[in-house]
Tab-separated table of C-alpha atoms in Angstrom:
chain	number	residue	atom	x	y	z
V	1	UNK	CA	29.858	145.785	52.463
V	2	UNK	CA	29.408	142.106	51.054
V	3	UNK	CA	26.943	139.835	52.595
V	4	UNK	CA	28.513	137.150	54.755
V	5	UNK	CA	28.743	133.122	53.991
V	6	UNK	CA	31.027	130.520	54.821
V	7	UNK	CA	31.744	130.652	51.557
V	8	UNK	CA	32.794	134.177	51.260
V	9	UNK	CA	34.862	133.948	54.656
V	10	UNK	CA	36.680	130.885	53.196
V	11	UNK	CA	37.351	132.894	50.489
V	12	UNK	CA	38.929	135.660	52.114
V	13	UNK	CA	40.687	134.028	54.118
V	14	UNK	CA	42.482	132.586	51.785
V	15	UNK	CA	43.334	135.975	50.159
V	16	UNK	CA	44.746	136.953	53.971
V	17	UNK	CA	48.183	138.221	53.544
V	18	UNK	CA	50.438	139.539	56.134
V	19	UNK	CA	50.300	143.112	55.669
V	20	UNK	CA	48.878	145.237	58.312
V	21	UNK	CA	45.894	146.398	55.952
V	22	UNK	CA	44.753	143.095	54.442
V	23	UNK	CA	44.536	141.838	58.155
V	24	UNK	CA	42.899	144.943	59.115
V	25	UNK	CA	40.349	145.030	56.262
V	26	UNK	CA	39.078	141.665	57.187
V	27	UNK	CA	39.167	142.306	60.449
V	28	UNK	CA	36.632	144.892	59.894
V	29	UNK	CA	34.374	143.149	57.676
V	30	UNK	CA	34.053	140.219	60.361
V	31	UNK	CA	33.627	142.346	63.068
V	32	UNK	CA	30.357	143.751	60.730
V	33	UNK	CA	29.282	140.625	60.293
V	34	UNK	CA	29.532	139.853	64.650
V	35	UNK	CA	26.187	138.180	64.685
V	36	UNK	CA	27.847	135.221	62.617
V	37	UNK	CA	30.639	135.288	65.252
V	38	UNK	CA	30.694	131.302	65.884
V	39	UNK	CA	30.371	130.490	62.507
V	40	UNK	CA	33.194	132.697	61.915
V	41	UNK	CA	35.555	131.372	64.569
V	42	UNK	CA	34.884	127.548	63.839
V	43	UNK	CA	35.898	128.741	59.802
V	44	UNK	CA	38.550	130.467	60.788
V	45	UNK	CA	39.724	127.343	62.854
V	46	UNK	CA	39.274	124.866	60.202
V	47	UNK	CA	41.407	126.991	57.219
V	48	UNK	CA	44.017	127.939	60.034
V	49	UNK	CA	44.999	123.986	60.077
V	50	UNK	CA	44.835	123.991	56.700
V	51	UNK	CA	46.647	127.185	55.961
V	52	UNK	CA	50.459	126.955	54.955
V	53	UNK	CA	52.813	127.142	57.384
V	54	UNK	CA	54.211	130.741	56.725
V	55	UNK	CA	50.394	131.954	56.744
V	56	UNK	CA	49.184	130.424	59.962
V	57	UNK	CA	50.790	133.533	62.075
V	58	UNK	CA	48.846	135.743	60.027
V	59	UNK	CA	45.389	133.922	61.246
V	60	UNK	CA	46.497	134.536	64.827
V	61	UNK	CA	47.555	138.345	64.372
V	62	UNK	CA	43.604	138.913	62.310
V	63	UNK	CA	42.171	136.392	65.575
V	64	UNK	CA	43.780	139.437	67.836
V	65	UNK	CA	42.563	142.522	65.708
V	66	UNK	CA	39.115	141.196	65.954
V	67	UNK	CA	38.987	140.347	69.497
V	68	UNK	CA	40.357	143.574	70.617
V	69	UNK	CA	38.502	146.308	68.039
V	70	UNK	CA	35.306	144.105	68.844
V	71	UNK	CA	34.505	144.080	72.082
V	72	UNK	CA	33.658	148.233	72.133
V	73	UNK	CA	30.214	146.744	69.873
V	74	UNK	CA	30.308	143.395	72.171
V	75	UNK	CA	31.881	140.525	73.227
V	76	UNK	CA	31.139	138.245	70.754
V	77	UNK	CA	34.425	137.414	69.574
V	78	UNK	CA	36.276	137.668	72.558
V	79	UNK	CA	33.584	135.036	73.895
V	80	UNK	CA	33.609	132.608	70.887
V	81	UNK	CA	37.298	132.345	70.299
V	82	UNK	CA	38.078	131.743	74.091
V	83	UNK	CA	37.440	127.832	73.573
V	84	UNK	CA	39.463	127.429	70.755
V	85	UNK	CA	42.231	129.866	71.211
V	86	UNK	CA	44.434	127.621	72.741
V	87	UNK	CA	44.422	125.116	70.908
V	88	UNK	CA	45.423	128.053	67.661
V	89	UNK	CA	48.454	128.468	70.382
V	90	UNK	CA	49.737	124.955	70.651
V	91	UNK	CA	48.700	124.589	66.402
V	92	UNK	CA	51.154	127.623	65.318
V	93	UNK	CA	53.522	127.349	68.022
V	94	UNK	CA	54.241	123.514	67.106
V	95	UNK	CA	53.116	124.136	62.967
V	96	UNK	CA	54.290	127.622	62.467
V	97	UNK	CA	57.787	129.206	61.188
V	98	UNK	CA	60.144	129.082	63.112
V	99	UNK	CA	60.309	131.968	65.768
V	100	UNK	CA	56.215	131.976	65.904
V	101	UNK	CA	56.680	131.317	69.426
V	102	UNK	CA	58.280	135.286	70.320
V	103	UNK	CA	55.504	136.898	68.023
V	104	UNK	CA	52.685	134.390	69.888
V	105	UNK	CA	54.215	135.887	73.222
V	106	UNK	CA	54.222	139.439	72.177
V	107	UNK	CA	50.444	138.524	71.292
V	108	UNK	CA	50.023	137.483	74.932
V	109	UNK	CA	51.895	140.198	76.504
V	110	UNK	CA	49.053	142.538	75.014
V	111	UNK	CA	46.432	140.477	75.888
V	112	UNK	CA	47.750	140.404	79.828
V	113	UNK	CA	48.555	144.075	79.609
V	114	UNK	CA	44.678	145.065	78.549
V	115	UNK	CA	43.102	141.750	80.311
V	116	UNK	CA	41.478	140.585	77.570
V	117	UNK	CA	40.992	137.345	78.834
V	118	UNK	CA	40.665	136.019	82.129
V	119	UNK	CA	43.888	135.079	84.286
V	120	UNK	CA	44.034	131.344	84.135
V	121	UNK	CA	43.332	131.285	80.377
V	122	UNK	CA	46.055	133.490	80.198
V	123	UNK	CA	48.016	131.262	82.390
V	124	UNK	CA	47.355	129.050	79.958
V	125	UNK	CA	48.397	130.191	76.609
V	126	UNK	CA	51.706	131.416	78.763
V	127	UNK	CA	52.242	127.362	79.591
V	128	UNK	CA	51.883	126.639	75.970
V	129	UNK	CA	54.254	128.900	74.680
V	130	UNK	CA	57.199	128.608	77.769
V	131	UNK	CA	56.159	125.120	79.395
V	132	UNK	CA	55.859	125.107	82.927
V	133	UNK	CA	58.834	127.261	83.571
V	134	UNK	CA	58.708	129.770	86.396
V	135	UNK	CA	59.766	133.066	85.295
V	136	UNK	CA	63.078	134.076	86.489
V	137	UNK	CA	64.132	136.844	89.126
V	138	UNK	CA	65.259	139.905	87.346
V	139	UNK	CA	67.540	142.379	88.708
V	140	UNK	CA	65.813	145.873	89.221
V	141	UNK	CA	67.170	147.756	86.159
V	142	UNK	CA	64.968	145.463	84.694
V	143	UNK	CA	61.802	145.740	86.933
V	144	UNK	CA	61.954	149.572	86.985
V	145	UNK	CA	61.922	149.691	83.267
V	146	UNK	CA	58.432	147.550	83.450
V	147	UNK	CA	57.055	150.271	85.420
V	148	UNK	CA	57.915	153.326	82.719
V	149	UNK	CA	55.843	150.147	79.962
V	150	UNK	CA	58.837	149.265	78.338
V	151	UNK	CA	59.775	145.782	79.728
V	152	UNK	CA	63.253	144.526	78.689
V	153	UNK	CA	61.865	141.365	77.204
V	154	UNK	CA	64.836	139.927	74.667
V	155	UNK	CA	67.767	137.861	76.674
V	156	UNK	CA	71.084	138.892	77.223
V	157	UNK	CA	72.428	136.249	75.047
V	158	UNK	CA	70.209	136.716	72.057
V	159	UNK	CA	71.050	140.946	71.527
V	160	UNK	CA	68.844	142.411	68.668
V	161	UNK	CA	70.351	142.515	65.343
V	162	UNK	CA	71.132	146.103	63.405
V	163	UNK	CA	69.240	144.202	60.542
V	164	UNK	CA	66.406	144.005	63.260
V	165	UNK	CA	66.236	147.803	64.080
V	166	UNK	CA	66.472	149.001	60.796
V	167	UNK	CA	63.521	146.987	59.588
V	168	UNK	CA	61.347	148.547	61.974
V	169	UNK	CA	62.429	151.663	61.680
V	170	UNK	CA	61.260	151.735	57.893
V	171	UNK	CA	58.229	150.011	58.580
V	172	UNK	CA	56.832	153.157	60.597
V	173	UNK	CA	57.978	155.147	57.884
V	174	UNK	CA	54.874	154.554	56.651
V	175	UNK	CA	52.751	154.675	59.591
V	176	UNK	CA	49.136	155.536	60.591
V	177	UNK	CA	49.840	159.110	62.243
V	178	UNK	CA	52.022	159.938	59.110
V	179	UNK	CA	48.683	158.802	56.852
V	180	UNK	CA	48.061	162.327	55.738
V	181	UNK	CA	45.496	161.030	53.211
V	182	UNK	CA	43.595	159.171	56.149
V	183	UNK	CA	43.761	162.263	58.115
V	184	UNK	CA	42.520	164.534	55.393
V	185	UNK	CA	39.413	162.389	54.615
V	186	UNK	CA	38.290	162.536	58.016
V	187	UNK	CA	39.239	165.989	58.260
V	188	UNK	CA	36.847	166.383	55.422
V	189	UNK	CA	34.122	164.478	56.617
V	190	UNK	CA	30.707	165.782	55.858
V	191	UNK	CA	29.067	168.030	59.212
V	192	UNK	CA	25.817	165.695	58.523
V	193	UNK	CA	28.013	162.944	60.060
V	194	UNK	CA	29.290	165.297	62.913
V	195	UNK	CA	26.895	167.385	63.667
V	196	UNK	CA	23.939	166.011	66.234
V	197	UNK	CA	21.670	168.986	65.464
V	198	UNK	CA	22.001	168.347	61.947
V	199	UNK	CA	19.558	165.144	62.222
V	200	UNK	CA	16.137	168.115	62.251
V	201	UNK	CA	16.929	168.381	58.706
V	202	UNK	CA	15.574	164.375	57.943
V	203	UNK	CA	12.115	164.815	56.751
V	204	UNK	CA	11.657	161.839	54.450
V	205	UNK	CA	12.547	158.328	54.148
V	206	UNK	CA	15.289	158.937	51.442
V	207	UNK	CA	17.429	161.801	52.803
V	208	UNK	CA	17.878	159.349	56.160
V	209	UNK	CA	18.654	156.071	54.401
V	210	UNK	CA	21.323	158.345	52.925
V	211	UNK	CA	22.858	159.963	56.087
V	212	UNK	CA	22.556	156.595	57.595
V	213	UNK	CA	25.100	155.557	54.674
V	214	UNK	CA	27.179	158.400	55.162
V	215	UNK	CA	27.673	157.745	58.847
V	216	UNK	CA	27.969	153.976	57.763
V	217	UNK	CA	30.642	154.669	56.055
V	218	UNK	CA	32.292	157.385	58.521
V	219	UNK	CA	32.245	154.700	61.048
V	220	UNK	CA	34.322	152.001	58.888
V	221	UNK	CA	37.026	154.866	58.127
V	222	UNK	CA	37.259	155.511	61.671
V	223	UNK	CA	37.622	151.962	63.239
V	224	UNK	CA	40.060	151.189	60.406
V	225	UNK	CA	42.601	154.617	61.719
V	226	UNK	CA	41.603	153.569	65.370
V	227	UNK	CA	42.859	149.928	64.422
V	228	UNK	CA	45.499	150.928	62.535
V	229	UNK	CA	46.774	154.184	65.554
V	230	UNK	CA	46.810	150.559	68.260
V	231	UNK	CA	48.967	148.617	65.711
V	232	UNK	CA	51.249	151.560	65.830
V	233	UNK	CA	51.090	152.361	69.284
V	234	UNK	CA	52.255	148.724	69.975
V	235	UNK	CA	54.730	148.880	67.136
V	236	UNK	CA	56.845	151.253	69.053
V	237	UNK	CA	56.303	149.919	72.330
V	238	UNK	CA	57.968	147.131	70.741
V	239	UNK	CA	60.515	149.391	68.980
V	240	UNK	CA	61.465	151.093	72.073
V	241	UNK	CA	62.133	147.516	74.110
V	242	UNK	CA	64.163	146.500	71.019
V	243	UNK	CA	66.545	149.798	71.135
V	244	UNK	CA	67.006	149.391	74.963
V	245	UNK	CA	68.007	145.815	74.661
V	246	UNK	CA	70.121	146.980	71.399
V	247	UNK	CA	71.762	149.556	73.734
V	248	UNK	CA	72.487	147.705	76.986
V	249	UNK	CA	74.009	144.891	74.589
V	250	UNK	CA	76.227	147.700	73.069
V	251	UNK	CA	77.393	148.855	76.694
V	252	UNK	CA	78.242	145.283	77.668
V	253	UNK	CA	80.434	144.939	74.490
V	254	UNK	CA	81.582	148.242	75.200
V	255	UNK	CA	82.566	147.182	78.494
V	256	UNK	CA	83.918	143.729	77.146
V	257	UNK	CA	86.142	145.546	75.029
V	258	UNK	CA	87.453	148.595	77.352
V	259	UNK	CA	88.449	145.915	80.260
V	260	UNK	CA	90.643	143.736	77.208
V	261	UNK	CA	92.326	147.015	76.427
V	262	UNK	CA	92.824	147.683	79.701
V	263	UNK	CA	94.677	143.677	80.397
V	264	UNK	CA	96.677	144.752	76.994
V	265	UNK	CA	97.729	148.229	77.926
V	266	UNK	CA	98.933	146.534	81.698
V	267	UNK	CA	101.049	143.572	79.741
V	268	UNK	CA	102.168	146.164	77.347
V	269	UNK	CA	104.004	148.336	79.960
V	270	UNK	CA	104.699	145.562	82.563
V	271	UNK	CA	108.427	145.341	80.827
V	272	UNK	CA	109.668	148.944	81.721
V	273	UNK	CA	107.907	148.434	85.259
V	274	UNK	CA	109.988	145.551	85.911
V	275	UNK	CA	113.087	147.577	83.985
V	276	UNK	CA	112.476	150.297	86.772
V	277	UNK	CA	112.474	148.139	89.751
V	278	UNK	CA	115.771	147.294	88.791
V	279	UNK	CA	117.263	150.828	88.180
């Protein structure tokens, strides 16, 4: 893995797309390089302001993969970015593409859901997003469906689109549990790197620099499937909230639709009930 400077961060940053892999490989070369963490977090600050607009969503989504894959080795990151995390909120909410705000808040909703940060920062990044707006009283269709971990969180008036669902469909088409490449490289992962009782057969310098590689590199392929099995996980959490608000939207149309047919079908006959009154 290559050696960390500013210089290389700055560098790779700038190469950060918005696919789940590029954010995922860096993610995983900064969380190697953890001992750099504030140095990594004030760079990360400074080319976030300076990023184009459609990119600085991306810095916040790699700022959340680090935080959470980190703390298992420490807590760094999670540490280091708390001072300057909210003011990445109020920078993308206010400089971002429009609509940052919902992906900010699905951010948030993760972070409250595995209490990654403490309650009033939370509180916090919550005020920056909505304002100081209470949240509203929801009926208890709606509070029952939090309990099963599939809050209802899109309005009534603002129904996913087909376009929506369809999109997200294919984009788990190519998901980490259907990686069957992944899955056969770790199937096929040496027993050196497995195998405890294995380390008796070290006897010189050379043969343990080399298993030391090996699980090096076992390691790196593992955290990047772990990383990549959460995105998914969360990607159909997400999925699932967006096909129940897609179906209760379809039942209220439906609904809509069988109470005008119902007004028609009553003006339709109202002349030969008024004919028979007079029979």
């Amino acid at each position: 893995m290559s050696a960390f400077s500013e210089a290389a961060l700055e560098k790779k940053l700038s190469e950060l797309s918005n696919s789940q892999q590029s954010v995922q490989t860096l993610s995983l070369w900064l969380i190697h390089h953890r001992k750099h963490s504030k140095t990594i977090v004030t760079v990360w600050f400074n080319e976030l302001r300076k990023a184009k607009i459609s990119r600085k969503l991306t810095f916040l989504y790699l700022a959340n993969d680090v935080i959470q894959n980190s703390k298992r080795k420490g807590p760094e990151f999670t540490k280091d970015f708390a001072p300057v995390i909210m003011d990445a909120f109020k920078h993308v909410s206010s400089e971002g593409e429009e609509g940052c705000k919902k992906h900010l808040g699905r951010v948030l909703s993760i972070w409250q859901e595995r209490a990654v940060y403490e309650n009033d920062l939370l509180e916090q990044l919550r005020k920056v997003l909505h304002g100081e707006k209470k949240p509203k009283k929801r009926p208890y269709e709606e509070i029952k469906v939090e309990e099963d971990d599939y809050p209802c969180q899109s309005s009534p008036s603002d129904p996913p689109q087909t376009s929506e669902l369809i999109k997200a469909l294919q984009e788990l088409e190519n998901a980490a549990s259907g990686d069957a490449a992944v899955r056969q490289r770790i199937s096929s992962l040496p027993l050196e790197v497995q195998d405890v009782s294995l380390l008796d057969r070290i006897t010189d310098k050379e043969s343990g620099d080399r298993l030391s590689k090996m699980v090096d590199d076992a390691c790196m392929l593992l955290a990047d499937y772990n990383g990549r099995l959460a995105a998914e996980i969360d990607d159909r959490k997400q999925l699932t909230r967006t096909l129940m608000d897609f179906l209760r939207a379809q039942k209220e149309i439906l609904a809509e639709k069988e109470q005008k047919l119902e007004v028609r079908t009553c003006f339709k006959n109202f002349p030969s009930r008024l004919k028979c009154l007079y029979l």
